């Protein structure tokens, strides 16, 4: 299991927050990874470091909502 730092976990949560907002407003098909990164003002590559595919990001959002 990869080591998670506090900074990395904070970034991951911010990504999930933004993705949840955009998926709710635009739907999963109307939201790109680039849209989520742009919402946060971070490079797309930074987002992809945490979530290599949009499906993984969407799955993490759904998992968080289900908790």
Coordinates of C-alpha atoms in Angstrom, one line a residue:
X1 CA 0.0 0.0 0.0
X2 CA 1.4 3.4 -0.9
X3 CA 2.4 5.7 1.9
X4 CA 0.0 8.6 2.3
X5 CA 1.2 12.0 3.7
X6 CA -1.1 14.5 5.3
X7 CA -0.5 16.9 2.4
X8 CA -1.3 14.2 -0.1
X9 CA -4.5 13.2 1.8
X10 CA -5.5 16.9 1.9
X11 CA -5.0 17.2 -1.8
X12 CA -7.0 14.0 -2.4
X13 CA -9.9 15.3 -0.4
X14 CA -9.9 18.6 -2.2
X15 CA -10.0 16.8 -5.5
X16 CA -12.9 14.7 -4.3
X17 CA -14.8 17.8 -3.1
X18 CA -14.4 19.5 -6.4
X19 CA -15.2 16.4 -8.4
X20 CA -18.4 15.8 -6.3
X21 CA -19.6 19.4 -7.0
X22 CA -18.9 19.2 -10.7
X23 CA -20.4 15.7 -11.2
X24 CA -23.5 16.8 -9.3
X25 CA -23.8 20.0 -11.5
X26 CA -22.8 18.6 -14.9
X27 CA -23.0 14.9 -14.6
X28 CA -20.1 12.4 -15.0
X29 CA -20.2 12.6 -18.8
X30 CA -20.3 16.4 -18.8
X31 CA -17.2 16.7 -16.5
X32 CA -13.7 16.0 -17.5
X33 CA -10.6 15.5 -15.4
X34 CA -9.3 18.7 -16.8
X35 CA -12.5 20.5 -15.5
X36 CA -11.9 19.2 -12.0
X37 CA -8.2 20.2 -12.1
X38 CA -9.2 23.7 -13.5
X39 CA -11.7 24.1 -10.7
X40 CA -8.8 23.6 -8.2
X41 CA -6.3 25.6 -10.2
X42 CA -3.9 22.6 -10.4
X43 CA -2.3 20.9 -13.3
X44 CA -4.2 18.0 -14.8
X45 CA -1.1 15.8 -14.2
X46 CA -1.3 16.6 -10.4
X47 CA -4.9 15.3 -10.3
X48 CA -3.9 12.2 -12.4
X49 CA -1.2 11.4 -9.8
X50 CA -4.0 10.8 -7.3
X51 CA -6.6 9.4 -9.7
X52 CA -5.1 8.0 -12.9
X53 CA -8.4 7.6 -14.6
X54 CA -11.7 9.5 -14.5
X55 CA -13.5 6.2 -13.6
X56 CA -11.4 5.9 -10.4
X57 CA -12.2 9.4 -9.5
X58 CA -15.9 8.9 -10.0
X59 CA -15.7 5.6 -8.0
X60 CA -14.0 7.4 -5.1
X61 CA -16.6 10.1 -5.1
X62 CA -19.4 7.5 -5.0
X63 CA -17.6 5.5 -2.3
X64 CA -17.3 8.6 -0.2
X65 CA -21.0 9.5 -0.6
X66 CA -22.0 6.0 0.4
X67 CA -20.1 6.2 3.7

